[in-house]
Coordinates of C-alpha atoms and ligand atoms in Angstrom, one line a residue:
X808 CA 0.0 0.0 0.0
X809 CA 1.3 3.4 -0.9
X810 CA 1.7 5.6 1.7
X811 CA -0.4 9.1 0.3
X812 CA -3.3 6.5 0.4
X813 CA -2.9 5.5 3.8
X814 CA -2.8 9.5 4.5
X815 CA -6.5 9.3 3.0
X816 CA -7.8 7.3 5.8
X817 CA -5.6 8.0 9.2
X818 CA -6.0 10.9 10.7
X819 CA -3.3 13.7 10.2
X820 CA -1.7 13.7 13.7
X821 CA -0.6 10.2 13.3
X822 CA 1.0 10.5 9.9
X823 CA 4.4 11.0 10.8
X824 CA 6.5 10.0 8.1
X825 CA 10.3 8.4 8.8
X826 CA 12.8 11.6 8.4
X827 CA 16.2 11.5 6.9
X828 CA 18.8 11.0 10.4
X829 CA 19.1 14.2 12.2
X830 CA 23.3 14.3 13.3
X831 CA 23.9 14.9 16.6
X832 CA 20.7 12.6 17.8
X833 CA 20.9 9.3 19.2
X834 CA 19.3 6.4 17.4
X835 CA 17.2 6.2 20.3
X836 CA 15.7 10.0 20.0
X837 CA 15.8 9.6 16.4
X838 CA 11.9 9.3 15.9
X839 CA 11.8 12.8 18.1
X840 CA 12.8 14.0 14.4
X841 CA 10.1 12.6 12.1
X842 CA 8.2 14.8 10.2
X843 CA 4.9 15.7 10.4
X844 CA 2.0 16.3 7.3
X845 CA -0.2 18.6 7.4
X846 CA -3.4 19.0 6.4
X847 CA -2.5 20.2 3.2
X848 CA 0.1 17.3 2.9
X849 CA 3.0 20.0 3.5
X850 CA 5.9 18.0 5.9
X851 CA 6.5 19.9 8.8
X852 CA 8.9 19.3 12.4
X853 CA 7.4 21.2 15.8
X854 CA 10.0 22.6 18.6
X855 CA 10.6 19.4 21.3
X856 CA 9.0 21.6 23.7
X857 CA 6.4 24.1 21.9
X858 CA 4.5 22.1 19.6
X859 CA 3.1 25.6 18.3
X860 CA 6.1 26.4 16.8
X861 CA 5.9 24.8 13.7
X862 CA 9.4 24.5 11.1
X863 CA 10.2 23.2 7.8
X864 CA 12.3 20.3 8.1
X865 CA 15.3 22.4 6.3
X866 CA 15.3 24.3 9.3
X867 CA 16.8 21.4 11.6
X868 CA 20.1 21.9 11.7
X869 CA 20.1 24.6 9.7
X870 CA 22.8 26.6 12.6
X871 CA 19.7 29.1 12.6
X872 CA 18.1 28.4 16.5
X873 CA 14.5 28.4 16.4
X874 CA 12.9 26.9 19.3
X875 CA 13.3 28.3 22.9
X876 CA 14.8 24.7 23.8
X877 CA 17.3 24.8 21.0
X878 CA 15.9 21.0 19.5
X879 CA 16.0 22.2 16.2
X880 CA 19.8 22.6 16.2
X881 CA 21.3 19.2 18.4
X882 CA 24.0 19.6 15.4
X883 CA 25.4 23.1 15.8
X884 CA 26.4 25.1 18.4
X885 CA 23.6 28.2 17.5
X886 CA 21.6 28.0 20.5
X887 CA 24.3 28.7 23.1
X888 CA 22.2 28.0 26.3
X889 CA 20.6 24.8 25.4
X890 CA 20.7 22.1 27.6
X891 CA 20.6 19.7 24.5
X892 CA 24.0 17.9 23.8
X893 CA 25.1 16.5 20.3
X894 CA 25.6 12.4 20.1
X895 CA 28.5 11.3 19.7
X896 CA 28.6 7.5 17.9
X897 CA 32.3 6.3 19.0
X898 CA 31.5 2.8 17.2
X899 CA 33.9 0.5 19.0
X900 CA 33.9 2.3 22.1
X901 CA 31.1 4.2 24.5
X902 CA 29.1 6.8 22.5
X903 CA 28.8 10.1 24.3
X904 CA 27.2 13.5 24.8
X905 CA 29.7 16.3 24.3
X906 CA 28.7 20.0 24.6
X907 CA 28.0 22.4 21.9
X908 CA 30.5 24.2 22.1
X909 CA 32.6 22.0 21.5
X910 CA 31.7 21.4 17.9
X911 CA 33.3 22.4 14.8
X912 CA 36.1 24.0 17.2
X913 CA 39.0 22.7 15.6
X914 CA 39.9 20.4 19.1
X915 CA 39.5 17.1 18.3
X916 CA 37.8 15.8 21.6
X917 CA 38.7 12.5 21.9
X918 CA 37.9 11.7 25.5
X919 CA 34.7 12.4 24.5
X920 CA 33.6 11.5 20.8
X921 CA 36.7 9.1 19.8
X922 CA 35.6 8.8 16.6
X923 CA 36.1 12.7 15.9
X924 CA 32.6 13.2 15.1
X925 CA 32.4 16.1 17.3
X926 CA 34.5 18.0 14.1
X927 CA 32.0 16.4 11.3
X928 CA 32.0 19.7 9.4
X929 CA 35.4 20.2 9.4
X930 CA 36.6 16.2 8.7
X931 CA 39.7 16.8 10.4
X932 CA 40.0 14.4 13.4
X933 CA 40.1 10.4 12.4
X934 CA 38.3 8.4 14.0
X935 CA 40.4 6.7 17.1
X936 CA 38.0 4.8 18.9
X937 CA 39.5 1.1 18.4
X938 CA 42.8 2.5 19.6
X939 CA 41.1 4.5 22.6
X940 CA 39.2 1.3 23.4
X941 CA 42.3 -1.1 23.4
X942 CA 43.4 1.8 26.0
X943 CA 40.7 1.3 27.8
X944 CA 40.4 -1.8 27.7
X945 CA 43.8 -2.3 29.1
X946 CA 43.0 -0.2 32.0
X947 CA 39.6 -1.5 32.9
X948 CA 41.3 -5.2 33.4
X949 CA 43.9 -3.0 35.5
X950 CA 41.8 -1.3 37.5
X951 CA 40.0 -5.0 38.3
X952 CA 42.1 -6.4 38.7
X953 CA 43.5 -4.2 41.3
X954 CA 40.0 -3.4 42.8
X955 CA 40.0 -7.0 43.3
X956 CA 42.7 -7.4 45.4
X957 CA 41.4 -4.4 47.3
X958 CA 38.3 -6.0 47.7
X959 CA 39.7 -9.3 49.4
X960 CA 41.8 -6.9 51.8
X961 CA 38.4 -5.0 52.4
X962 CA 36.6 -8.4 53.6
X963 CA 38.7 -9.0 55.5
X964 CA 38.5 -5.5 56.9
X965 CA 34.8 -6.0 56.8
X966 CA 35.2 -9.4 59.0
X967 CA 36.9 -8.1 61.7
X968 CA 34.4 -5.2 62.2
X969 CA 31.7 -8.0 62.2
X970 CA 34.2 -9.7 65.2
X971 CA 34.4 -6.3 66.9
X972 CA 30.6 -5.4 66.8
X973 CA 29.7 -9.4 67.6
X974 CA 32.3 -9.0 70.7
X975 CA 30.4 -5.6 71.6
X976 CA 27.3 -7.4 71.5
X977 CA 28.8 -10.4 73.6
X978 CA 30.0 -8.1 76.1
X979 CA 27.0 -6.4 76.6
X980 CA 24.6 -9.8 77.1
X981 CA 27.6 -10.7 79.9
X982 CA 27.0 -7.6 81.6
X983 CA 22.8 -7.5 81.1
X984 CA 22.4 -11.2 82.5
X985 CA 23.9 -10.0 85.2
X986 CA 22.0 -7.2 86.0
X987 CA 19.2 -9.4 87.5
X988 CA 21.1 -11.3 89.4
X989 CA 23.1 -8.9 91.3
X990 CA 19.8 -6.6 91.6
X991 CA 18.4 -9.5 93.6
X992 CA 21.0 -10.1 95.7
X993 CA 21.3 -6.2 96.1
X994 CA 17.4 -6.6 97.4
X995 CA 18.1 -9.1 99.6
X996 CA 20.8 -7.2 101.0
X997 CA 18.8 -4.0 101.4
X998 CA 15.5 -6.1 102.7
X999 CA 18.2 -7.2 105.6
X1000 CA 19.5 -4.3 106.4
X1001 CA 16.3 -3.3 107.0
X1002 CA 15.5 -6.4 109.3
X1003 CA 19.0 -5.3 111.1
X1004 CA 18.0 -1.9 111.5
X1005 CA 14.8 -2.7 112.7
X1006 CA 16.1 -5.4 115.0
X1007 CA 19.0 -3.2 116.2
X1008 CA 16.4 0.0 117.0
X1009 CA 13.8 -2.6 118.8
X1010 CA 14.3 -1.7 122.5
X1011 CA 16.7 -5.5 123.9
X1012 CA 13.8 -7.3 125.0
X1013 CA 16.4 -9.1 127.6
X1014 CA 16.0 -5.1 129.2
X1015 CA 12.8 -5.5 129.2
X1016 CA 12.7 -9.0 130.8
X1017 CA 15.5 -7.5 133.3
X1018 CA 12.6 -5.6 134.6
X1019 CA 9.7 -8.4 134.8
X1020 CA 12.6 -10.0 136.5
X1021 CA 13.7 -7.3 139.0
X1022 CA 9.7 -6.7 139.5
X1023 CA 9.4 -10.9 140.0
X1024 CA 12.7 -10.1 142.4
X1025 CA 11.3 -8.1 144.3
X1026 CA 8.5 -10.5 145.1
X1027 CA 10.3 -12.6 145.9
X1028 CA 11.9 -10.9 148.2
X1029 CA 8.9 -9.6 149.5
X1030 CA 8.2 -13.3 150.3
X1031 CA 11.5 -14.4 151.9
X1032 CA 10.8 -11.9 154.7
X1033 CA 7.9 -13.3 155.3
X1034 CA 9.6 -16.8 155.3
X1035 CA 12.3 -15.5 157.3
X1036 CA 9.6 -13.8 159.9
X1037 CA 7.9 -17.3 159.8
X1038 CA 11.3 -19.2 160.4
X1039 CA 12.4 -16.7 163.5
X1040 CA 8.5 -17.7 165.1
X1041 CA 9.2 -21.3 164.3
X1042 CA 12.8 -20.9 165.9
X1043 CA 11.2 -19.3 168.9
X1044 CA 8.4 -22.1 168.8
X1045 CA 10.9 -24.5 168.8
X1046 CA 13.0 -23.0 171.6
X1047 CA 9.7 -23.0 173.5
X1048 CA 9.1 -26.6 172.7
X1049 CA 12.6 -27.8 173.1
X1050 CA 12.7 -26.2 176.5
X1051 CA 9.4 -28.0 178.0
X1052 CA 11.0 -31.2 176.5
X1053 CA 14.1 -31.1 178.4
X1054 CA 12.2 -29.6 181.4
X1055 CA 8.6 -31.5 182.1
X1056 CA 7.9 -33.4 184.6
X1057 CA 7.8 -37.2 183.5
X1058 CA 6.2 -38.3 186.4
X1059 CA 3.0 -36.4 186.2
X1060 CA 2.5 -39.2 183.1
X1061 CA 0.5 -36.4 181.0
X1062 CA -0.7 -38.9 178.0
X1063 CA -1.1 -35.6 175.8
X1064 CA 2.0 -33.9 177.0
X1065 CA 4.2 -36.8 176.7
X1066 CA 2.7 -37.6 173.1
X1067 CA 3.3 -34.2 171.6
X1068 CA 7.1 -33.9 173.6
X1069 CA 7.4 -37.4 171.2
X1070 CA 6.0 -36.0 167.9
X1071 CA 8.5 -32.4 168.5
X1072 CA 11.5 -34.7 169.2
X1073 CA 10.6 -36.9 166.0
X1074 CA 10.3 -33.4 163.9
X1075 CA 13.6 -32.3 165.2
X1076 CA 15.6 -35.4 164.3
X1077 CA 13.9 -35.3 160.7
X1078 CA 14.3 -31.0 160.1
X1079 CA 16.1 -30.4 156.8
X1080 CA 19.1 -28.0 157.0
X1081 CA 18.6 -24.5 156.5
X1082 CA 17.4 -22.1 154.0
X1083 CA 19.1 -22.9 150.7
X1084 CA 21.8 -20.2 149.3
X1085 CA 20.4 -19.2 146.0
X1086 CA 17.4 -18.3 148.4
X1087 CA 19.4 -15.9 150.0
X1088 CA 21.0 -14.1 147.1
X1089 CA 17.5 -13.4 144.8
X1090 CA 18.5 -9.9 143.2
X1091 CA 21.9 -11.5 142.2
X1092 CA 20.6 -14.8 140.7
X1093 CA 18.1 -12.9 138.9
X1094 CA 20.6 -10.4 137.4
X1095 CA 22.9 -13.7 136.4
X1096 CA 19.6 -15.4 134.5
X1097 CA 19.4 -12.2 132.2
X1098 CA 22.9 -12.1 131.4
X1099 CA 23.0 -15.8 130.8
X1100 CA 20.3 -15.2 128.4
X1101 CA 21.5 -12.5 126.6
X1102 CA 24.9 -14.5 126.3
X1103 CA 23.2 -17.8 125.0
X1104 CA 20.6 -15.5 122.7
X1105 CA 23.0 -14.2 121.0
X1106 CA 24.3 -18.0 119.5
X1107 CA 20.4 -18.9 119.2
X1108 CA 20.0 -20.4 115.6
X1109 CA 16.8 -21.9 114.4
X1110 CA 16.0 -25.2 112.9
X1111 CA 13.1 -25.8 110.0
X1112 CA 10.5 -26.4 113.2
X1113 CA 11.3 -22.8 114.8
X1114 CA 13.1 -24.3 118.1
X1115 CA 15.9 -23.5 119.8
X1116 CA 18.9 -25.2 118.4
X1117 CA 21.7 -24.4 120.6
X1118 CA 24.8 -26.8 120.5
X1119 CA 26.2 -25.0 123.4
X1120 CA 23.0 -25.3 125.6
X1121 CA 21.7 -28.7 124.5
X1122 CA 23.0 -30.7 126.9
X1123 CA 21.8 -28.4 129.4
X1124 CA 18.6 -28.1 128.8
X1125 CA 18.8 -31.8 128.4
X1126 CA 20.0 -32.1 131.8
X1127 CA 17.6 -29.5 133.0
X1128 CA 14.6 -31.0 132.0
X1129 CA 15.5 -33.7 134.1
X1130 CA 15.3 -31.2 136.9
X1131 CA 11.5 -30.3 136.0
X1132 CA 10.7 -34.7 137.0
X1133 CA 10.8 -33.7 140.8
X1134 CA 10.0 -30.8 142.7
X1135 CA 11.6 -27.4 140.6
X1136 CA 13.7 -25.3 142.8
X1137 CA 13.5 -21.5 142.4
X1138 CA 16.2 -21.7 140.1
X1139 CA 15.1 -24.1 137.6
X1140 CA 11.4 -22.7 137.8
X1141 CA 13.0 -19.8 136.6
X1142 CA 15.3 -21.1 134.0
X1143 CA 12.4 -23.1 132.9
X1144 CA 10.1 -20.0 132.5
X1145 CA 12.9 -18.2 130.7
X1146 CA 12.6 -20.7 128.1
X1147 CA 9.3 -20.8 127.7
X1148 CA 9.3 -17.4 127.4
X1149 CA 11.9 -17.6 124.8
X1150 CA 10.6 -19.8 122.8
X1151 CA 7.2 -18.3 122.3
X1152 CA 7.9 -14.8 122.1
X1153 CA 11.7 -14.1 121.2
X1154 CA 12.1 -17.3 118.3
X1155 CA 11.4 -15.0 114.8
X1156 CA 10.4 -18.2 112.2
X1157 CA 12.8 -19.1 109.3
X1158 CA 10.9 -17.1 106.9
X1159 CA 11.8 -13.6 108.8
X1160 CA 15.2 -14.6 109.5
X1161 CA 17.7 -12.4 109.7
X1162 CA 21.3 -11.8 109.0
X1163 CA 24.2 -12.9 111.2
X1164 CA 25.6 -9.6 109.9
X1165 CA 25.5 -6.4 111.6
X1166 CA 24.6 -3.0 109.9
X1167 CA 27.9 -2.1 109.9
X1168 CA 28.9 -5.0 107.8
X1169 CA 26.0 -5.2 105.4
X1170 CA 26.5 -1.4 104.5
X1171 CA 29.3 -1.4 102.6
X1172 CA 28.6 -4.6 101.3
X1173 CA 25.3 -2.6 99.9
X1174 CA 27.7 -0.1 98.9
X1175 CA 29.7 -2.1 96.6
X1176 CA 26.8 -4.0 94.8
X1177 CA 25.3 -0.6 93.9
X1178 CA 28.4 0.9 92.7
X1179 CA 29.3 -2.4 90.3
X1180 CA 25.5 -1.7 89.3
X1181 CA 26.0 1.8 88.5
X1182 CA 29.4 1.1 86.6
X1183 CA 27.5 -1.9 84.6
X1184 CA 24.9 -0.2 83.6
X1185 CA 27.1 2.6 82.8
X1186 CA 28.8 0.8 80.3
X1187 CA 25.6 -1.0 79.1
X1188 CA 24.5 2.6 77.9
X1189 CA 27.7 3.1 76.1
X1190 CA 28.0 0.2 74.3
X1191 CA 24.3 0.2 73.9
X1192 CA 24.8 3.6 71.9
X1193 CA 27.8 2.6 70.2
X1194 CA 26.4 0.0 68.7
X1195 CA 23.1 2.0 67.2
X1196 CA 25.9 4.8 65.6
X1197 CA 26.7 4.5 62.4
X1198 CA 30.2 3.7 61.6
X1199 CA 29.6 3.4 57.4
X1200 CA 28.8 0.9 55.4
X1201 CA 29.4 -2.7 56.6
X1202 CA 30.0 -0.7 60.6
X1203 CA 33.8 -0.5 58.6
X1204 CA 35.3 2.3 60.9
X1205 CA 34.8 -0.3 63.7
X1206 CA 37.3 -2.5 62.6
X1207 CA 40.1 0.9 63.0
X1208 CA 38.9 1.4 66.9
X1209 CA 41.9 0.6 67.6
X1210 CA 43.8 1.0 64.6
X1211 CA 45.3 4.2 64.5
X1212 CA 47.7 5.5 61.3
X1213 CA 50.4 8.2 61.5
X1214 CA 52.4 10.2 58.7
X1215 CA 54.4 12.9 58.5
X1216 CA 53.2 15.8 56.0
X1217 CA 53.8 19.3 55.8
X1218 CA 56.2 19.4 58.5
X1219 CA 54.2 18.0 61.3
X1220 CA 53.5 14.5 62.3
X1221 CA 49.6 13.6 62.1
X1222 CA 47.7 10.9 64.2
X1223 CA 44.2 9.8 63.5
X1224 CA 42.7 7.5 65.7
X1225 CA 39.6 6.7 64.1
X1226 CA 37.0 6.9 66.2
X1227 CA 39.0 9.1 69.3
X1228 CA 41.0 11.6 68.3
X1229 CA 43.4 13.2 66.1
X1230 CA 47.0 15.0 66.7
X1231 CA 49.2 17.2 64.6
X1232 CA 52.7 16.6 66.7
X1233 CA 51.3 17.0 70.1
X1234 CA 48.4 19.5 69.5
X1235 CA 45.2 18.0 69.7
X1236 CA 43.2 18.7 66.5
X1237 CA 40.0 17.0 67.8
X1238 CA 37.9 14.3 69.4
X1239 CA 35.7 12.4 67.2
X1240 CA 32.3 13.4 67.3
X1241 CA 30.4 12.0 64.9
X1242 CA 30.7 9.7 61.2
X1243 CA 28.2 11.9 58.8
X1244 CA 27.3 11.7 55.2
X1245 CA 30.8 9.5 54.8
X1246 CA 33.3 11.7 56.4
X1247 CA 34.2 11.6 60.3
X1248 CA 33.9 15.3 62.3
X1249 CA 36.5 16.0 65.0
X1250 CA 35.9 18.8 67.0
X1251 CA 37.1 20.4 70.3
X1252 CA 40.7 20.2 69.7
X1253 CA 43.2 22.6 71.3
X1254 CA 42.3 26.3 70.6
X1255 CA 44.5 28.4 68.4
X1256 CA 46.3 31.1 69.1
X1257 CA 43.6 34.1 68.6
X1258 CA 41.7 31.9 67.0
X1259 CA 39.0 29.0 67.3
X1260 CA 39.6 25.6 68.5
X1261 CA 40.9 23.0 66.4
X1262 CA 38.7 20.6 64.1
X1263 CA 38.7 18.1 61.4
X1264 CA 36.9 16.8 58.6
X1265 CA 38.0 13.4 57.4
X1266 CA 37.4 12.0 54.0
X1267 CA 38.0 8.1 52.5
X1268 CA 39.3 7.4 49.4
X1269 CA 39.4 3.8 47.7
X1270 CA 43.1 2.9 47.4
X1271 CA 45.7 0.9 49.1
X1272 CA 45.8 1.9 53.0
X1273 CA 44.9 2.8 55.5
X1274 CA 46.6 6.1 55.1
X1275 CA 46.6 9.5 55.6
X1276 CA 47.4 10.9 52.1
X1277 CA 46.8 14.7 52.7
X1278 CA 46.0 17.4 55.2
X1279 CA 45.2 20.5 54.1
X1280 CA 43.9 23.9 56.4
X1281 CA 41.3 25.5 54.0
X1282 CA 40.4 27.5 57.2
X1283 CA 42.6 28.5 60.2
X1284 CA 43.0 25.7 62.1
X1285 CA 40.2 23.5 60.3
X1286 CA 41.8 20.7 58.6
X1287 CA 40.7 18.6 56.0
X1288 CA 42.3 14.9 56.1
X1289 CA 41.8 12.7 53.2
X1290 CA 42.5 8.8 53.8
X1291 CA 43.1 6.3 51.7
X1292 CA 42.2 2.3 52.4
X1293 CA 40.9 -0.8 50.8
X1294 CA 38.0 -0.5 53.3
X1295 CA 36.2 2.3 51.2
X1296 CA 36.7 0.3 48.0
X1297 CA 33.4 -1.0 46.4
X1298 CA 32.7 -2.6 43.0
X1299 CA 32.5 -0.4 40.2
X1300 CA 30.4 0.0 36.8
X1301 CA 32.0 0.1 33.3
X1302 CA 30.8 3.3 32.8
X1303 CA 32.4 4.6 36.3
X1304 CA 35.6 3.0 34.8
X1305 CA 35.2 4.8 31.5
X1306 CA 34.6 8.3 33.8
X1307 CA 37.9 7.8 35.6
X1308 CA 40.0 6.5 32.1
X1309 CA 42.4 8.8 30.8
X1310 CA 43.7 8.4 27.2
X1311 CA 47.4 8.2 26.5
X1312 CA 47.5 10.6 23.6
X1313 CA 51.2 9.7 23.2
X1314 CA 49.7 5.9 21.9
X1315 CA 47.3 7.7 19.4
Ligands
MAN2818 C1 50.1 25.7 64.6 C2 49.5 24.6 63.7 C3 48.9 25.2 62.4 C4 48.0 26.3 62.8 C5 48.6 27.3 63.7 C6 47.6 28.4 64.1 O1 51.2 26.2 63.9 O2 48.6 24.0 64.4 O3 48.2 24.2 61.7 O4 47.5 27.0 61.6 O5 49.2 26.7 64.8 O6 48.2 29.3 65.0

């Protein structure tokens, strides 16, 4: 089918017919180029970006510029602010953009159009783009195959940073399981103390029982008097008795007398001794007990049932309870009591048990379980935030914590320390502050003379390292470091290859 047919049944705006190729254009934009027909079947090419300016196709190209974007000239250099560049070819090689003004200059710009192109009016630069491309070609296998070796030494860069942030993290679960544990004991402590304290402001209840006994003391007293006011009458009833039995008369044969001079002399030759000692000496047996029992309280332990467990007064109280069997003497009665006493009201059970430990003891004890608190937490914070800050790509500047690199430039000895601080001889320049957008900021170094303090601004370039290839003081006292390593090496593009490839003009 013939094409002016067609045009008789499609409408206009899609009649574009093929156009003759438009230099400077890429194969790719070419179509941007195809004419247009008109109702009157006139051809006809708009502006790229004002499709109301309408131009004959002569006027593409035509070093005339028409459209406000300059599209109708990507061949000349008439339109001198357009953004539009003119397309290089380079068969063999990379094609490429090169600027306007660059055309039809006379340079032959082969880092850019190797095949000369960008001189098509005047023919005068032959095409070099094989030779260009062998060049390149040669250093892009370079370049890998130095990139690769970089890239090895960078893993294993990369691993130890891994192994530094893994023995962080190791480090900090040591120290967190621990917190629970030593908060506990640090409780228990503290809830002891308290039991001390409490048990060391309670009035002694042996002072108290020193009174109940004085008070049971004095009683006692009260009623030896009376025995001993009963003993003298019984003395003088005896003597009275005593005397009519040496001095009746037998031979008035009395029945009753007789009988009851028998029963006195039967008493008499059956009378115990005396009053016993410890009767006599009341206040001061008393006074003994409570000592005794503050002594022995003091080694009281408890067993699981709550009783008195006392090595030291077992066999006592073994041999005591004997005692109770027959008639208990004051002094038993009273020991007995005391235990009873004891064991009901003094005996705390298991569950409230104190510590052996005074205040005094436990205090610093308290003392130095919070302080190894406060320092572990402490460093839980630290390495808590050290491990949320960024230290690049791959956490990289953690494998140079403790790596630092020296050189000598410009007549003073520099020392970075990665992620501390850095030194020109012995000035400080700064202490690392913070890794942003790439680079590491130092700040508060030593102030200069008249001037501010010291800081830094490091940069990493991919190359063999670590090292600190230049310092440089665009400001007084501000320096910029630039440091080269494996560690800020990554794969790269062709076409990053191709930006940093320089042609050897001497081999053209
Ligand atoms: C020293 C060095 C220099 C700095 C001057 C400022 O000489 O730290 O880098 O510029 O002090 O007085």
């Amino acid at each position: 089918m013939q094409l002016g047919k067609l045009a008789i049944f499609l409408p206009l705006w899609l009649l574009c017919l093929s156009q003759a190729h438009v230099i400077g254009v890429s194969p790719e934009d070419q179509h941007l180029y195809s004419a247009k027909i008109d109702e009157d079947g006139n051809q006809y090419w708009t502006c790229l970006n004002d499709s109301s300016i309408k131009l004959q196709l002569s006027q593409i190209n035509d070093d005339i510029c028409d459209c406000p974007d300059g599209s109708d000239e990507p061949g000349t250099n008439a339109c001198p602010d357009s953004a539009i560049k003119f397309y290089c070819a380079n068969q063999g090689h990379f094609s490429a953009y090169i600027e306007q003004f660059k055309l039809n200059d006379g340079v032959c710009d082969y880092d850019i159009c190797c095949d000369g192109s960008d001189e098509y009016q005047l023919g005068t630069c032959e095409n070099k783009c094989d030779e260009i491309h062998r060049q390149f070609e040669t250093y892009k296998a370079e370049q890998l195959q130095i990139l690769n070796k970089a890239l090895k030494k960078k893993q294993h860069v990369v691993d130890l940073s891994q192994r530094n942030r893994k023995s962080l993290i190791n480090n900090l679960e040591h120290l967190e399981r621990q917190v629970p544990e030593k908060k506990m004991k640090l409780n228990k402590l503290k809830i002891q103390m308290e039991d001390v304290e409490l048990q060391e402001d309670t009035p002694d209840l042996y002072d108290i029982l020193d009174e109940h006994f004085a008070n049971l003391a004095n009683r006692i007293e009260a009623y030896k008097r009376d025995i001993l006011k009963q003993d003298e009458q019984l003395q003088k009833l005896e003597k009275i008795l005593e005397e009519l039995s040496k001095g009746y008369n037998p031979n008035y044969n009395d029945h009753a007398v007789k009988e009851s001079i028998h029963k006195f002399q039967e008493y008499i030759s059956n009378k115990e001794d005396g009053l016993q000692k410890d009767f006599h000496d009341i206040t001061e047996f008393v006074k003994k007990i409570v000592e005794n029992a503050k002594e022995h309280s003091i080694n009281i332990e408890l067993t699981g049932n709550g009783n008195i467990n006392n090595d030291k007064n077992k066999s006592k109280s073994k041999s005591n309870s004997n005692h109770y069997d027959g008639v208990p003497s004051l002094k038993n009665m009273i020991h007995y009591y005391f235990n009873l006493f004891a064991q009901n009201f003094l005996i705390k059970t298991p569950e409230t048990y104190v510590s052996k430990l005074s205040s005094n003891q436990l205090a610093p004890e308290i003392d130095k379980l919070e302080e190894e608190l406060e320092k572990i937490e402490k460093t839980i914070t630290v390495i808590k935030k050290d491990l949320s800050s960024d230290y690049g790509p791959d956490d990289i500047l953690r494998a140079y914590e403790k790596l630092p690199i020296s050189n000598n430039l410009g007549g003073y000895y520099y020392r970075v320390d990665f992620l501390n601080s850095i030194y020109q001889n012995d000035v400080l320049i700064g202490v690392f502050k913070e890794y942003k957008e790439g680079k590491l900021i130092f700040a508060n170094g030593a102030r200069c003379w008249n001037g501010p303090k010291r800081s830094a601004t490091v940069e990493f370039i991919c190359g063999e390292g670590p090292a600190i290839v230049s310092v440089a003081e665009p400001e007084k006292c501000h320096y910029n470091f630039v440091i080269r390593g494996e560690a800020w090496c990554h794969p790269v593009s062709e076409q990053e290859l191709l930006q940093s490839f320089e042609i050897d003009y001497n081999l053209l």
